[in-house]
Amino acid sequence: MRGLSWMQMGPPDPILGVTEAFKRDTNPKKMNLGVGAYRDDKGKPFVLSCVRKAEALIAAKQLDKEYLPIGGLGDFTKACAQLALGANNEVLSSGRNITVQTISGTGSLRIGANFLSRFHGGSRDVYLPKPSWGNHTPIFRDAGMQLKAYRYYDPSTCGFDFRGALEDISKIPEQSVILLHACAHNPTGVDPKQEQWKEISDIVKKRNLLVFFDMAYQGFASGDIDRDAWAVRYFIEQGHNILLSQSFAKNMGLYGERVGGFTVVCKDIEESKRVESQLKILIRPIYSNPPMNGARIATTILNTPELRLLWLEEVHGMANRIIKMREQLVAGLKKSGSSHNWQHVIDQIGMFCFTGLKPEQVERLTKEFSVYMTKDGRISMAGISSGNVGYLAEGIHAVTK
Amino acid sequence: MALLKSNKVISCLGNISPSLGVLSTRNSSWWGGVQMGPPDPILGVTEAFKRDTNPKKMNLGVGAYRDDKGKPFVLSCVRKAEALIAAKQLDKEYLPIGGLGDFTKACAQLALGANNEVLSSGRNITVQTISGTGSLRIGANFLSRFHGGSRDVYLPKPSWGNHTPIFRDAGMQLKAYRYYDPSTCGFDFRGALEDISKIPEQSVILLHACAHNPTGVDPKQEQWKEISDIVKKRNLLVFFDMAYQGFASGDIDRDAWAVRYFIEQGHNILLSQSFAKNMGLYGERVGGFTVVCKDIEESKRVESQLKILIRPIYSNPPMNGARIATTILNTPELRLLWLEEVHGMANRIIKMREQLVAGLKKSGSSHNWQHVIDQIGMFCFTGLKPEQVERLTKEFSVYMTKDGRISMAGISSGNVGYLAEGIHAVTK
């Protein structure tokens, strides 16, 4: 019987592998700044109150467990699209979007990638910002697309390379796909300003590019869900018929429940019906229909006025704690005696911070201080608390002085 | 194909921006070439059923269990497990890529038996998947990427409709071996052996572990033994699809007999499991995918590659259903209750088979309906032809798939008589 002796051991996932290494460490001062899962100020996982309340409401109804439709829970997809686009958006009233429930953000991106691979005749190329979330690359590649990049992060400023981005985008061949992070860019935390988004929209339009927005952090970036969705809504207003991935992992803390949405903004409702039928044909042989529990929770929150209000408060609270940690980290670095400019830690937005640490410095921080992060110097701000921010500042100072 | 290409050219031309940069993009379309696709043959039946206003309508399409009042059935053990879980107020942190560890362990034990040598040697890798479909697709993707032996997957004729796009979209090629004998409404044992004996070495052969879908026709144990021998002679890679463990005979060990026999016989199988039916966890999407490897070292390499494959599809699986299934399997009184409830569901179905045949005789049918009783599991391959199915739907509002497959679970003591009359009317 032919065996699998030739099969290689694959490398561990760079992001999730950090948590695995962290777990093995016995140092009581260890810090896990790897995966982007929110922690409260005691470093504990945080289940939102609105989620607990929603779960209680759902449990009381004793609902059945019948299969959802292939495209997911109807009330969920409706509320999901409304959250992203705004309840009064012309796209929604004309019915020219198709929104399907997906297995969180990853599942949404992969459905989109598969859809592009099968139906986008214009180009095989997907342009990612440099850098982008590590998993974007295998998602599109395994779906049969080719990856290219446009300049985005400027290491010399730890900020946005606006000129470089515009230059690169202006050379992208027509009908290529361009992926944009809607807010709270992962891994850098560097977002374009509204005026910069406007110029990006113009050049993307000139180049006739197909826009794919990845919005994994709506509400988490600024604390305001409408503000964080500004770029998505602006692009749609400007006539871009976009693809959009949404995740509720972070903004509702529904991580392991796997709640997300994938939207195609179409020319009209007739086109959206055709697209919907093909999405279903694509989804059915991957997982048939999506998991119900998280979608029920998200829908209950979005559609129950007092829970929605509570949710908005809690998202605001999470975003605020992160902003506070940014400020405390910079204060701590100054206090430790660091002479470097750490302004970018405060200017960057969302869950992550691109520290600017080099791989050797990251390695020292891990080996000597048991501070775990990804090799690119990205830290998850959520993993920092008022209790350990000082320790982190000392560690970062020690490896950078 | 040429038409599709020219549509794309037209829509692409339509998308080229005028040089002034003023573009009425509201009228532009990326998806002009996207055709309206046909509705899913199985799930589409339910959609048509919902639109029907006839009070006597029956949905015998999708295989979701119904109680004797025709209502969806949430198992008591599930409700109790949910209460236990809710009381713990657990967090919602990401599961590992391969799923909840306690779940995958219990899942493999359920299939193989707790004392199986495979488990004690650790030479299996079992990952949590998005129910049975997700499990099959992970397996198909894994074969496509790593099985150098052959692109060909052999399905029984007929098989579950979704098997074909699952393997095809993963990049495999579909072939078939004889399985169902329409002249007996039973197993074409000779035909299966003949066809299997000609399958090129190292091809993949998919076997339904029990309660074959759509026919309900399962090989007897003696027949399984011969199938195992010929598959071994042909050096085929076995992929078992076990979506109905417990549901077929009412006994989980009996339903897993073929899977365990093949492993004993030295086949290092792939195995897909679903908890949609046997735990009624349909929409929670609970399943498992197992690769039985040569040894624990190989299972580690395979595990690492499965994770690399899964991560860009959905990162990690949904937690809720896996927690429920694990709680049931690992809490002794819930496990016992579950076994009773599965037995109860299987029994109700067996009873409906008997009542349907009695009803057909009573209606005056002269046909031989023995196969309705001999077949096993959720489904019955009635033997109805497409025109007869269409009449049954149009004239009696009885909905089923075009191949004449009915879901026994959709029948109750309250409507079995009506169904018998309808079937008799279109077959007399």
PDB file of N, CA and C in Angstrom, chain A residues 67 284, chain B residues 42 61-65 110-111 131-133 136 159-163 207-218 240-257 259 271-280 282 286-287 338 342-343 345-346 349 353 376-380 405-409:
ATOM      1  N   TYR A  67     -31.188  23.310   9.066  1.00  0.00           N
ATOM      2  CA  TYR A  67     -30.203  23.931   8.185  1.00  0.00           C
ATOM      3  C   TYR A  67     -30.612  25.368   7.844  1.00  0.00           C
ATOM      4  N   ARG A 284     -22.109  25.568  -1.872  1.00  0.00           N
ATOM      5  CA  ARG A 284     -22.697  24.262  -1.528  1.00  0.00           C
ATOM      6  C   ARG A 284     -21.658  23.146  -1.435  1.00  0.00           C
TER       7      ARG A 284
ATOM      8  N   ILE B  42     -31.426  19.407  -4.427  1.00  0.00           N
ATOM      9  CA  ILE B  42     -31.998  18.936  -3.175  1.00  0.00           C
ATOM     10  C   ILE B  42     -32.605  20.089  -2.381  1.00  0.00           C
ATOM     11  N   GLY B  61     -38.056  15.924   0.525  1.00  0.00           N
ATOM     12  CA  GLY B  61     -36.821  16.269  -0.151  1.00  0.00           C
ATOM     13  C   GLY B  61     -35.590  16.115   0.719  1.00  0.00           C
ATOM     14  N   VAL B  62     -35.293  17.175   1.440  1.00  0.00           N
ATOM     15  CA  VAL B  62     -34.035  17.156   2.188  1.00  0.00           C
ATOM     16  C   VAL B  62     -34.110  16.205   3.374  1.00  0.00           C
ATOM     17  N   GLY B  63     -32.990  15.565   3.641  1.00  0.00           N
ATOM     18  CA  GLY B  63     -32.961  14.571   4.698  1.00  0.00           C
ATOM     19  C   GLY B  63     -32.782  15.166   6.065  1.00  0.00           C
ATOM     20  N   ALA B  64     -33.801  15.832   6.565  1.00  0.00           N
ATOM     21  CA  ALA B  64     -33.753  16.303   7.941  1.00  0.00           C
ATOM     22  C   ALA B  64     -34.853  15.567   8.681  1.00  0.00           C
ATOM     23  N   TYR B  65     -34.513  14.985   9.831  1.00  0.00           N
ATOM     24  CA  TYR B  65     -35.472  14.176  10.577  1.00  0.00           C
ATOM     25  C   TYR B  65     -36.655  15.010  11.062  1.00  0.00           C
ATOM     26  N   LEU B 110     -15.882   7.507  18.495  1.00  0.00           N
ATOM     27  CA  LEU B 110     -17.230   7.087  18.127  1.00  0.00           C
ATOM     28  C   LEU B 110     -17.182   6.237  16.859  1.00  0.00           C
ATOM     29  N   ALA B 111     -16.377   6.684  15.891  1.00  0.00           N
ATOM     30  CA  ALA B 111     -16.312   5.977  14.621  1.00  0.00           C
ATOM     31  C   ALA B 111     -15.561   4.660  14.742  1.00  0.00           C
ATOM     32  N   SER B 131     -19.397  20.109   9.334  1.00  0.00           N
ATOM     33  CA  SER B 131     -20.297  18.992   9.080  1.00  0.00           C
ATOM     34  C   SER B 131     -19.734  18.062   8.013  1.00  0.00           C
ATOM     35  N   GLY B 132     -20.587  17.263   7.426  1.00  0.00           N
ATOM     36  CA  GLY B 132     -20.113  16.269   6.474  1.00  0.00           C
ATOM     37  C   GLY B 132     -19.581  16.875   5.189  1.00  0.00           C
ATOM     38  N   THR B 133     -20.281  17.888   4.673  1.00  0.00           N
ATOM     39  CA  THR B 133     -19.828  18.536   3.442  1.00  0.00           C
ATOM     40  C   THR B 133     -18.432  19.115   3.619  1.00  0.00           C
ATOM     41  N   LEU B 136     -15.854  16.308   3.669  1.00  0.00           N
ATOM     42  CA  LEU B 136     -15.578  15.743   2.347  1.00  0.00           C
ATOM     43  C   LEU B 136     -14.722  16.699   1.515  1.00  0.00           C
ATOM     44  N   SER B 159     -24.898   8.363  -6.339  1.00  0.00           N
ATOM     45  CA  SER B 159     -24.384   8.802  -5.044  1.00  0.00           C
ATOM     46  C   SER B 159     -25.086  10.103  -4.675  1.00  0.00           C
ATOM     47  N   TRP B 160     -24.794  10.608  -3.501  1.00  0.00           N
ATOM     48  CA  TRP B 160     -25.336  11.892  -3.071  1.00  0.00           C
ATOM     49  C   TRP B 160     -24.944  12.931  -4.119  1.00  0.00           C
ATOM     50  N   GLY B 161     -25.896  13.770  -4.518  1.00  0.00           N
ATOM     51  CA  GLY B 161     -25.641  14.711  -5.608  1.00  0.00           C
ATOM     52  C   GLY B 161     -24.476  15.641  -5.370  1.00  0.00           C
ATOM     53  N   ASN B 162     -24.271  16.025  -4.128  1.00  0.00           N
ATOM     54  CA  ASN B 162     -23.226  17.007  -3.827  1.00  0.00           C
ATOM     55  C   ASN B 162     -21.807  16.429  -3.874  1.00  0.00           C
ATOM     56  N   HIS B 163     -21.688  15.085  -3.882  1.00  0.00           N
ATOM     57  CA  HIS B 163     -20.334  14.495  -3.964  1.00  0.00           C
ATOM     58  C   HIS B 163     -19.614  14.977  -5.214  1.00  0.00           C
ATOM     59  N   LEU B 207     -16.824   5.106  -0.489  1.00  0.00           N
ATOM     60  CA  LEU B 207     -17.813   4.131  -0.029  1.00  0.00           C
ATOM     61  C   LEU B 207     -18.718   4.795   1.009  1.00  0.00           C
ATOM     62  N   HIS B 208     -20.026   4.548   0.915  1.00  0.00           N
ATOM     63  CA  HIS B 208     -20.939   5.028   1.962  1.00  0.00           C
ATOM     64  C   HIS B 208     -20.909   3.990   3.083  1.00  0.00           C
ATOM     65  N   ALA B 209     -20.547   4.405   4.264  1.00  0.00           N
ATOM     66  CA  ALA B 209     -20.361   3.451   5.371  1.00  0.00           C
ATOM     67  C   ALA B 209     -21.656   2.720   5.754  1.00  0.00           C
ATOM     68  N   CYS B 210     -22.768   3.419   5.708  1.00  0.00           N
ATOM     69  CA  CYS B 210     -24.060   2.833   6.057  1.00  0.00           C
ATOM     70  C   CYS B 210     -25.144   3.779   5.574  1.00  0.00           C
ATOM     71  N   ALA B 211     -26.356   3.214   5.380  1.00  0.00           N
ATOM     72  CA  ALA B 211     -27.491   4.047   4.955  1.00  0.00           C
ATOM     73  C   ALA B 211     -27.145   4.860   3.711  1.00  0.00           C
ATOM     74  N   HIS B 212     -26.835   4.122   2.642  1.00  0.00           N
ATOM     75  CA  HIS B 212     -26.431   4.758   1.387  1.00  0.00           C
ATOM     76  C   HIS B 212     -27.426   5.852   0.956  1.00  0.00           C
ATOM     77  N   ASN B 213     -26.868   6.961   0.579  1.00  0.00           N
ATOM     78  CA  ASN B 213     -27.673   8.083   0.113  1.00  0.00           C
ATOM     79  C   ASN B 213     -27.443   8.275  -1.381  1.00  0.00           C
ATOM     80  N   PRO B 214     -28.445   8.143  -2.262  1.00  0.00           N
ATOM     81  CA  PRO B 214     -29.882   8.224  -2.017  1.00  0.00           C
ATOM     82  C   PRO B 214     -30.652   6.906  -1.925  1.00  0.00           C
ATOM     83  N   THR B 215     -29.997   5.746  -2.101  1.00  0.00           N
ATOM     84  CA  THR B 215     -30.803   4.546  -2.319  1.00  0.00           C
ATOM     85  C   THR B 215     -31.254   3.822  -1.048  1.00  0.00           C
ATOM     86  N   GLY B 216     -30.537   4.003   0.068  1.00  0.00           N
ATOM     87  CA  GLY B 216     -30.863   3.225   1.264  1.00  0.00           C
ATOM     88  C   GLY B 216     -30.413   1.784   1.149  1.00  0.00           C
ATOM     89  N   VAL B 217     -29.687   1.462   0.108  1.00  0.00           N
ATOM     90  CA  VAL B 217     -29.247   0.087  -0.120  1.00  0.00           C
ATOM     91  C   VAL B 217     -27.822  -0.088   0.389  1.00  0.00           C
ATOM     92  N   ASP B 218     -27.631  -0.958   1.380  1.00  0.00           N
ATOM     93  CA  ASP B 218     -26.307  -1.210   1.947  1.00  0.00           C
ATOM     94  C   ASP B 218     -25.863  -2.633   1.661  1.00  0.00           C
ATOM     95  N   PHE B 240     -14.236   6.709   3.152  1.00  0.00           N
ATOM     96  CA  PHE B 240     -15.557   6.383   3.684  1.00  0.00           C
ATOM     97  C   PHE B 240     -16.316   7.670   4.007  1.00  0.00           C
ATOM     98  N   ASP B 241     -17.586   7.710   3.569  1.00  0.00           N
ATOM     99  CA  ASP B 241     -18.469   8.810   3.955  1.00  0.00           C
ATOM    100  C   ASP B 241     -19.483   8.236   4.942  1.00  0.00           C
ATOM    101  N   MET B 242     -19.366   8.615   6.210  1.00  0.00           N
ATOM    102  CA  MET B 242     -20.297   8.104   7.228  1.00  0.00           C
ATOM    103  C   MET B 242     -21.123   9.263   7.782  1.00  0.00           C
ATOM    104  N   ALA B 243     -22.254   9.518   7.161  1.00  0.00           N
ATOM    105  CA  ALA B 243     -23.115  10.632   7.554  1.00  0.00           C
ATOM    106  C   ALA B 243     -24.251  10.191   8.468  1.00  0.00           C
ATOM    107  N   TYR B 244     -24.403   8.872   8.661  1.00  0.00           N
ATOM    108  CA  TYR B 244     -25.605   8.364   9.343  1.00  0.00           C
ATOM    109  C   TYR B 244     -25.319   7.351  10.445  1.00  0.00           C
ATOM    110  N   GLN B 245     -24.156   7.449  11.086  1.00  0.00           N
ATOM    111  CA  GLN B 245     -23.828   6.475  12.112  1.00  0.00           C
ATOM    112  C   GLN B 245     -24.858   6.518  13.247  1.00  0.00           C
ATOM    113  N   GLY B 246     -25.524   5.398  13.454  1.00  0.00           N
ATOM    114  CA  GLY B 246     -26.574   5.323  14.463  1.00  0.00           C
ATOM    115  C   GLY B 246     -27.954   5.411  13.842  1.00  0.00           C
ATOM    116  N   PHE B 247     -28.011   6.110  12.743  1.00  0.00           N
ATOM    117  CA  PHE B 247     -29.289   6.371  12.096  1.00  0.00           C
ATOM    118  C   PHE B 247     -29.772   5.213  11.255  1.00  0.00           C
ATOM    119  N   ALA B 248     -28.821   4.379  10.806  1.00  0.00           N
ATOM    120  CA  ALA B 248     -29.200   3.322   9.868  1.00  0.00           C
ATOM    121  C   ALA B 248     -29.915   2.202  10.618  1.00  0.00           C
ATOM    122  N   SER B 249     -29.176   1.528  11.519  1.00  0.00           N
ATOM    123  CA  SER B 249     -29.774   0.398  12.233  1.00  0.00           C
ATOM    124  C   SER B 249     -30.303   0.804  13.599  1.00  0.00           C
ATOM    125  N   GLY B 250     -29.916   1.990  14.069  1.00  0.00           N
ATOM    126  CA  GLY B 250     -30.265   2.383  15.434  1.00  0.00           C
ATOM    127  C   GLY B 250     -29.127   2.086  16.387  1.00  0.00           C
ATOM    128  N   ASP B 251     -28.078   1.421  15.895  1.00  0.00           N
ATOM    129  CA  ASP B 251     -26.959   0.976  16.735  1.00  0.00           C
ATOM    130  C   ASP B 251     -25.654   1.555  16.174  1.00  0.00           C
ATOM    131  N   ILE B 252     -24.967   2.394  16.979  1.00  0.00           N
ATOM    132  CA  ILE B 252     -23.803   3.080  16.422  1.00  0.00           C
ATOM    133  C   ILE B 252     -22.644   2.155  16.084  1.00  0.00           C
ATOM    134  N   ASP B 253     -22.487   1.083  16.824  1.00  0.00           N
ATOM    135  CA  ASP B 253     -21.370   0.176  16.527  1.00  0.00           C
ATOM    136  C   ASP B 253     -21.668  -0.644  15.278  1.00  0.00           C
ATOM    137  N   ARG B 254     -22.923  -1.052  15.167  1.00  0.00           N
ATOM    138  CA  ARG B 254     -23.302  -1.832  13.987  1.00  0.00           C
ATOM    139  C   ARG B 254     -23.141  -0.999  12.713  1.00  0.00           C
ATOM    140  N   ASP B 255     -23.520   0.273  12.784  1.00  0.00           N
ATOM    141  CA  ASP B 255     -23.425   1.128  11.605  1.00  0.00           C
ATOM    142  C   ASP B 255     -21.975   1.432  11.225  1.00  0.00           C
ATOM    143  N   ALA B 256     -21.057   1.327  12.196  1.00  0.00           N
ATOM    144  CA  ALA B 256     -19.648   1.600  11.911  1.00  0.00           C
ATOM    145  C   ALA B 256     -18.878   0.335  11.547  1.00  0.00           C
ATOM    146  N   TRP B 257     -19.586  -0.791  11.411  1.00  0.00           N
ATOM    147  CA  TRP B 257     -18.921  -2.070  11.208  1.00  0.00           C
ATOM    148  C   TRP B 257     -17.995  -2.057   9.986  1.00  0.00           C
ATOM    149  N   VAL B 259     -16.542   0.414   8.372  1.00  0.00           N
ATOM    150  CA  VAL B 259     -15.371   1.273   8.588  1.00  0.00           C
ATOM    151  C   VAL B 259     -14.330   0.536   9.433  1.00  0.00           C
ATOM    152  N   LEU B 271     -11.843   9.244   6.244  1.00  0.00           N
ATOM    153  CA  LEU B 271     -13.190   9.082   6.776  1.00  0.00           C
ATOM    154  C   LEU B 271     -13.830  10.437   7.042  1.00  0.00           C
ATOM    155  N   SER B 272     -15.042  10.611   6.529  1.00  0.00           N
ATOM    156  CA  SER B 272     -15.822  11.802   6.849  1.00  0.00           C
ATOM    157  C   SER B 272     -16.977  11.417   7.752  1.00  0.00           C
ATOM    158  N   GLN B 273     -17.168  12.200   8.810  1.00  0.00           N
ATOM    159  CA  GLN B 273     -18.292  11.980   9.714  1.00  0.00           C
ATOM    160  C   GLN B 273     -19.135  13.237   9.826  1.00  0.00           C
ATOM    161  N   SER B 274     -20.441  13.029  10.018  1.00  0.00           N
ATOM    162  CA  SER B 274     -21.355  14.148  10.224  1.00  0.00           C
ATOM    163  C   SER B 274     -22.184  13.888  11.476  1.00  0.00           C
ATOM    164  N   PHE B 275     -22.473  14.939  12.221  1.00  0.00           N
ATOM    165  CA  PHE B 275     -23.371  14.850  13.372  1.00  0.00           C
ATOM    166  C   PHE B 275     -24.681  15.582  13.089  1.00  0.00           C
ATOM    167  N   ALA B 276     -24.889  15.910  11.804  1.00  0.00           N
ATOM    168  CA  ALA B 276     -26.099  16.628  11.445  1.00  0.00           C
ATOM    169  C   ALA B 276     -27.333  15.797  11.755  1.00  0.00           C
ATOM    170  N   LYS B 277     -27.310  14.548  11.330  1.00  0.00           N
ATOM    171  CA  LYS B 277     -28.491  13.711  11.485  1.00  0.00           C
ATOM    172  C   LYS B 277     -28.544  12.978  12.811  1.00  0.00           C
ATOM    173  N   ASN B 278     -27.443  12.302  13.178  1.00  0.00           N
ATOM    174  CA  ASN B 278     -27.531  11.451  14.366  1.00  0.00           C
ATOM    175  C   ASN B 278     -27.619  12.238  15.664  1.00  0.00           C
ATOM    176  N   MET B 279     -27.207  13.520  15.641  1.00  0.00           N
ATOM    177  CA  MET B 279     -27.419  14.348  16.835  1.00  0.00           C
ATOM    178  C   MET B 279     -28.377  15.497  16.548  1.00  0.00           C
ATOM    179  N   GLY B 280     -28.918  15.514  15.331  1.00  0.00           N
ATOM    180  CA  GLY B 280     -29.850  16.583  14.982  1.00  0.00           C
ATOM    181  C   GLY B 280     -29.212  17.955  15.024  1.00  0.00           C
ATOM    182  N   TYR B 282     -27.887  19.700  12.630  1.00  0.00           N
ATOM    183  CA  TYR B 282     -27.851  20.218  11.269  1.00  0.00           C
ATOM    184  C   TYR B 282     -27.179  21.590  11.102  1.00  0.00           C
ATOM    185  N   VAL B 286     -21.503  20.291  12.461  1.00  0.00           N
ATOM    186  CA  VAL B 286     -20.513  19.529  13.232  1.00  0.00           C
ATOM    187  C   VAL B 286     -20.088  18.293  12.466  1.00  0.00           C
ATOM    188  N   GLY B 287     -18.813  18.154  12.242  1.00  0.00           N
ATOM    189  CA  GLY B 287     -18.325  16.977  11.544  1.00  0.00           C
ATOM    190  C   GLY B 287     -16.855  16.744  11.819  1.00  0.00           C
ATOM    191  N   TRP B 338     -28.567   9.923  24.466  1.00  0.00           N
ATOM    192  CA  TRP B 338     -28.393  10.103  23.029  1.00  0.00           C
ATOM    193  C   TRP B 338     -28.609   8.781  22.293  1.00  0.00           C
ATOM    194  N   VAL B 342     -31.298   8.231  19.347  1.00  0.00           N
ATOM    195  CA  VAL B 342     -30.945   7.819  17.987  1.00  0.00           C
ATOM    196  C   VAL B 342     -31.704   6.550  17.633  1.00  0.00           C
ATOM    197  N   HIS B 343     -31.726   5.643  18.580  1.00  0.00           N
ATOM    198  CA  HIS B 343     -32.463   4.386  18.381  1.00  0.00           C
ATOM    199  C   HIS B 343     -33.924   4.685  18.092  1.00  0.00           C
ATOM    200  N   MET B 345     -35.227   7.439  16.774  1.00  0.00           N
ATOM    201  CA  MET B 345     -35.389   8.029  15.444  1.00  0.00           C
ATOM    202  C   MET B 345     -35.326   6.944  14.373  1.00  0.00           C
ATOM    203  N   ALA B 346     -34.354   6.045  14.516  1.00  0.00           N
ATOM    204  CA  ALA B 346     -34.219   4.972  13.530  1.00  0.00           C
ATOM    205  C   ALA B 346     -35.468   4.091  13.526  1.00  0.00           C
ATOM    206  N   ILE B 349     -38.471   5.582  11.730  1.00  0.00           N
ATOM    207  CA  ILE B 349     -38.301   5.464  10.288  1.00  0.00           C
ATOM    208  C   ILE B 349     -38.619   4.062   9.807  1.00  0.00           C
ATOM    209  N   ARG B 353     -41.585   2.903   7.141  1.00  0.00           N
ATOM    210  CA  ARG B 353     -41.385   2.034   5.979  1.00  0.00           C
ATOM    211  C   ARG B 353     -42.466   0.966   5.945  1.00  0.00           C
ATOM    212  N   ILE B 376     -32.466   1.020   4.030  1.00  0.00           N
ATOM    213  CA  ILE B 376     -32.147   1.391   5.404  1.00  0.00           C
ATOM    214  C   ILE B 376     -31.741   2.857   5.508  1.00  0.00           C
ATOM    215  N   GLY B 377     -32.131   3.479   6.597  1.00  0.00           N
ATOM    216  CA  GLY B 377     -31.683   4.845   6.826  1.00  0.00           C
ATOM    217  C   GLY B 377     -32.750   5.869   6.498  1.00  0.00           C
ATOM    218  N   MET B 378     -32.291   7.096   6.314  1.00  0.00           N
ATOM    219  CA  MET B 378     -33.183   8.226   6.114  1.00  0.00           C
ATOM    220  C   MET B 378     -33.961   8.141   4.807  1.00  0.00           C
ATOM    221  N   PHE B 379     -33.346   7.553   3.771  1.00  0.00           N
ATOM    222  CA  PHE B 379     -33.920   7.668   2.433  1.00  0.00           C
ATOM    223  C   PHE B 379     -34.429   6.350   1.873  1.00  0.00           C
ATOM    224  N   CYS B 380     -35.347   6.505   0.939  1.00  0.00           N
ATOM    225  CA  CYS B 380     -35.879   5.337   0.225  1.00  0.00           C
ATOM    226  C   CYS B 380     -35.853   5.684  -1.257  1.00  0.00           C
ATOM    227  N   ARG B 405     -36.099   9.676  -4.958  1.00  0.00           N
ATOM    228  CA  ARG B 405     -35.693   9.490  -3.566  1.00  0.00           C
ATOM    229  C   ARG B 405     -36.648  10.213  -2.633  1.00  0.00           C
ATOM    230  N   ILE B 406     -37.135   9.507  -1.614  1.00  0.00           N
ATOM    231  CA  ILE B 406     -37.936  10.181  -0.590  1.00  0.00           C
ATOM    232  C   ILE B 406     -37.238  10.108   0.756  1.00  0.00           C
ATOM    233  N   SER B 407     -37.409  11.154   1.520  1.00  0.00           N
ATOM    234  CA  SER B 407     -36.881  11.152   2.879  1.00  0.00           C
ATOM    235  C   SER B 407     -37.959  10.556   3.775  1.00  0.00           C
ATOM    236  N   MET B 408     -37.647   9.404   4.348  1.00  0.00           N
ATOM    237  CA  MET B 408     -38.620   8.719   5.219  1.00  0.00           C
ATOM    238  C   MET B 408     -38.961   9.589   6.422  1.00  0.00           C
ATOM    239  N   ALA B 409     -37.997  10.409   6.826  1.00  0.00           N
ATOM    240  CA  ALA B 409     -38.200  11.247   7.998  1.00  0.00           C
ATOM    241  C   ALA B 409     -39.328  12.245   7.788  1.00  0.00           C
TER     242      ALA B 409
END
